Backbone as a ProteinNet text record, in pm:
[ID]
protein_1_A
[PRIMARY]
MVEMLAASYPESARQASAGGDASVKAWWNGFKTGLEDVPADLIRLACRRWLRGKHAFMPKPGELRALIEPSLRARRAELERTRERVANMRAALSLVEA
[TERTIARY]
1971.1	1851.9	1743.3	1782.8	1683.3	1619.9	1698.1	1642.2	1536.7	1562.5	1464.2	1338.5	1357.6	1244.5	1162.2	1227.1	1156.2	1080.8	1141.5	1075.3	950.3	943	826.5	706.7	731.1	625.8	625.3	572.6	579.8	509.1	407.7	337.8	432	512.4	609.3	711.9	757.7	854.7	792.5	666.9	598.1	584.3	548.1	532.6	666.3	771.7	904.4	948.5	919.8	966	878	761.5	672.7	738.3	830	899.6	1022.2	1050.1	1165.4	1288.7	1399.9	1525	1573.5	1560.9	1607.3	1528.3	1399.1	1314.1	1352.6	1378.7	1418.3	1551.7	1647.4	1777.9	1764.1	1682.3	1662.2	1597.3	1500.7	1433.8	1533	1613.2	1710.9	1816.3	1860.4	1960.3	1905.9	1781.6	1719	1705.3	1667.8	1651.6	1785.7	1889.5	2023.2	2075.7	2048.8	2093.7	2031.2	1906.3	1838	1894.7	1972.2	2027.8	2180.7	2244.8	2389	2473.9	2424.3	2503.5	2469.8	2387.9	2346.4	2429.7	2490.4	2567.4	2480	2541.5	2468.7	2394.1	2454.4	2386.6	2258.4	2257.4	2135.9	2030	2073.6	1977.6	1910.9	1991.3	1933.7	1834	1867.9	1778.3	1646.9	1655.1	1534.6	1448.3	1512.9	1437.9	1367.4	1438	1374.8	1255.9	1271.8	1161.9	1042.6	1069.6	961	887.5	964.8	904	823.5	862.1	788.9	662.7	650.3	531.7	422.9	313.3	201.2	193.6	277	284.4	244	161.7	113.1	202.9	292.5	372.8	521.1	602	746.9	773.5	862.5	889.4	973.3	961.6	1052.4	1175.9	1288.5	1408.1	1385.7	1310.3	1283.6	1206.7	1120.5	1046.1	1139.3	1234.3	1332.5	1421.9	1463.8	1548.4	1478.1	1350.1	1275.3	1277.3	1281	1282.4	1412.3	1520.3	1650.8	1715.1	1640.7	1696.8	1761.9	1698.4	1766	1900.6	1905.8	2031.1	2134.7	2089.7	2181	2236.9	2152.1	2198.6	2300.7	2272.5	2364.6	2498.1	2494.3	2617.5	2699	2630.7	2703	2762	2689.4	2741.5	2865.3	2862.7	2978.9	3097.5	3071.5	3177.3	3240	3158.3	3209.2	3293.3	3247.1	3325.8	3459.6	3459.2	3583.2	3678.7	3625.5	3710.7	3772.7	3694.7	3746.8	3858	3837.4	3940.8	4068.6	4056.5	4174.5	4245.9	4170.2	4231.4	4303.9	4243.6	4308	4435.3	4431.8	4550.1	4661.6	4626.1	4727.5	4788.2	4704.3	4754.2	4848.1	4811.7	4896.6	5030.1	5026.3	5150.1	5239.6	5179.9	5262.6	5329.3	5264.9	5327.2	5446	5431	5538	5656.4	5631.3	5737.7	5807.5	5741.2	5800	5911.6
81.1	25.3	130.7	252.7	359.2	389.7	382.5	405.2	300.1	174.5	69.3	97.2	145.8	180.9	290	392.9	501.7	450.8	357.7	303.5	223.7	177.4	101.5	191.3	321.3	418.1	524.2	490.8	582.9	716.4	718.4	843.6	942.8	894	980.5	1033.4	948	990.6	1092.9	1072.6	1166.3	1302.6	1303.5	1429.3	1502.5	1429.9	1492.4	1548.5	1477.7	1521.5	1631.6	1656.8	1761.3	1898	1917.9	2046.2	2056.4	1955.7	1958	1897.9	1901.7	1840.5	1898.7	2029.2	2091.4	2039.9	2020.2	1969	1826.4	1745	1606	1601.7	1682.7	1686.4	1732.8	1834.1	1884.6	1777.6	1705.6	1600.1	1490.6	1444.6	1339.5	1386.5	1512	1563.9	1566.9	1608.4	1607.3	1466.7	1373.8	1234.5	1178.4	1201.9	1151.5	1216.5	1344.6	1413.8	1351.5	1310.6	1248.8	1114	1054.6	921.6	918	1033.9	1037.1	971.8	962.4	901.9	754.5	698.4	558.8	472.1	364.6	275.6	216.8	196.7	149.7	18.6	-73.2	-201.4	-182.7	-85.7	-61.2	11	95.3	158.2	51.5	-43.4	-153.3	-233.6	-260.2	-333.8	-257.8	-126.9	-46.7	-47.5	-37	-39.9	-173.6	-282.1	-414.5	-425.9	-380.5	-387.3	-304.3	-186.9	-101.6	-168.9	-223.7	-287.9	-411.5	-478.8	-598.3	-563.6	-439.6	-395	-353.5	-310.6	-265.8	-113.8	-49.5	95.6	147	249.2	304.3	413.9	467	580.1	557.4	633.2	635	685.6	620.4	665.1	792.6	862.3	973.7	913.2	982.8	928.8	890.8	970	939.3	809.6	777.7	651.8	533	547.5	440.9	427.2	540.9	537.2	463.9	488.2	424.2	271.7	222.5	77.6	11.5	88.1	29.7	95.6	176.9	248.7	155.1	43.3	-46.8	-98	-132.3	-179.6	-67.8	52.5	166.4	197.2	191.4	213.7	107.8	-18.2	-127.5	-108.4	-67.7	-45.3	67.9	174.9	287.6	248.9	168.2	122.7	36	-50.3	-134.8	-49.9	52.2	142.7	212.2	255.6	321.4	225.5	100.7	0.9	-24.5	-30	-51.5	66	186.5	304.4	300.4	259.4	249	144.3	30	-74.7	-25.4	44.8	98.6	198.7	286.3	384.7	314.6	209.9	134.2	65.7	11.7	-53.5	48	165.5	269.7	312.8	325.5	364.5	257.4	131.6	22.1	21.2	45.5	48.8	164.8	278.1	391.3	364.5	283.7	247	154.6	62.8	-32.4	41.9	140.4	214.2	310	348	448.5	394.1
-2188.2	-2127.3	-2112.5	-2076.7	-2062.4	-2197.7	-2304.6	-2437.7	-2470.1	-2431.4	-2453.3	-2371.7	-2251.2	-2165.9	-2233	-2284.6	-2351.9	-2474.6	-2547.8	-2666.5	-2630.5	-2508.9	-2465	-2435.7	-2430.4	-2401.5	-2511.2	-2630.2	-2744.2	-2719	-2634.7	-2605.7	-2537.2	-2445.6	-2377.3	-2476	-2564.4	-2665.6	-2759.3	-2797	-2885.7	-2819.3	-2691.4	-2619.3	-2608.5	-2580.9	-2569.2	-2703.3	-2812.3	-2943.8	-3001.7	-2943	-2994.3	-2989.3	-2896.8	-2885.7	-2974	-3053.3	-3142	-3076.4	-3150.3	-3104.7	-2971.8	-2955.8	-2831.6	-2712.6	-2732.8	-2624.7	-2587.4	-2687.9	-2662.8	-2588.2	-2632.1	-2564.8	-2421	-2398.8	-2262.5	-2175.3	-2231.2	-2155.6	-2117.6	-2214.7	-2186.7	-2087.9	-2103.3	-2009.8	-1868.1	-1852.4	-1720.3	-1665.7	-1751	-1709.5	-1662.3	-1741.4	-1706.1	-1578.1	-1561.4	-1440.9	-1316.3	-1327	-1213.8	-1173.5	-1262.4	-1234.4	-1241.5	-1249.3	-1275.5	-1167.7	-1046.6	-938.9	-916	-1003.1	-988.6	-1083.3	-1033	-1121.1	-1232.6	-1347.7	-1466.1	-1441.4	-1366.3	-1344.3	-1262.5	-1172.3	-1094.7	-1177.7	-1271.2	-1362.9	-1448.2	-1497.8	-1577.7	-1494.7	-1369.1	-1280.2	-1261.8	-1238.4	-1220.4	-1346.7	-1462.7	-1589	-1608	-1578.4	-1590.7	-1496.5	-1373.8	-1277.5	-1324.4	-1379.2	-1426.9	-1543.5	-1637.2	-1753.9	-1716.7	-1609.5	-1566.4	-1487.6	-1447.2	-1375.1	-1473.5	-1419.6	-1503.5	-1496.3	-1577.2	-1577.5	-1714.6	-1714.8	-1840.9	-1896.9	-1815	-1857.2	-1830.9	-1902.9	-1882.3	-1741	-1666.3	-1529	-1525.6	-1417	-1388.3	-1321.5	-1326.6	-1262	-1115.9	-1043	-902.6	-883.7	-977.7	-969.6	-991.4	-1082.8	-1103.1	-980.1	-924.4	-804.6	-691	-675.8	-567.3	-579.9	-702.7	-724	-678.9	-678.2	-645.9	-524.4	-452.7	-338.2	-235.1	-197.7	-102.3	-155.6	-281.9	-341.7	-345.3	-375.2	-379.6	-240.9	-138.9	-1.4	39.4	6.1	39.9	-30.9	-155.7	-232.5	-170.9	-132	-69.8	65.2	141.2	270.9	251.1	152.7	123.4	79.2	-0.2	-43	78.1	170.8	290.9	375.4	388.5	463.3	395	264.1	189.5	208.4	204.9	227.7	366.6	465.3	602.1	610.8	545.4	546.2	480.4	370.4	301.6	391.2	456.4	546.8	661.4	715.8	823.7	775.6	655.1	600.2	577.2	527.9	507.1	640.7	743.2	875.5	928.5	909.9	957.1	882.8	753.7	674.3	717.7	749.3	790.1	925.3	1012.3	1138.6	1115.2	1020.3	989.4	929.8	844.8	778.2	872.1	981.2	1073.4	1156
[MASK]
++++++++++++++++++++++++++++++++++++++++++++++++++++++++++++++++++++++++++++++++++++++++++++++++++

């Protein structure tokens, strides 16, 4: 999805490729690093939201993150609740086994 987003902004791709293959790889590596902790479905959502807006330039990773930050926070909160439930279940099982 991010590749499709980049293709929608040929000027950004041209600027990145002006430095050669190493420059393009460095740019993509930086872009991916900025989003490495975001689930793929949320990255796709952010890309769709960006493409549906009126933006003249390729977004920075932080701009994409801002579009899905509420969803990301909710997902992390749910993950934390699930971890707590699992810990409670393990504690309960250890009491039964004792």
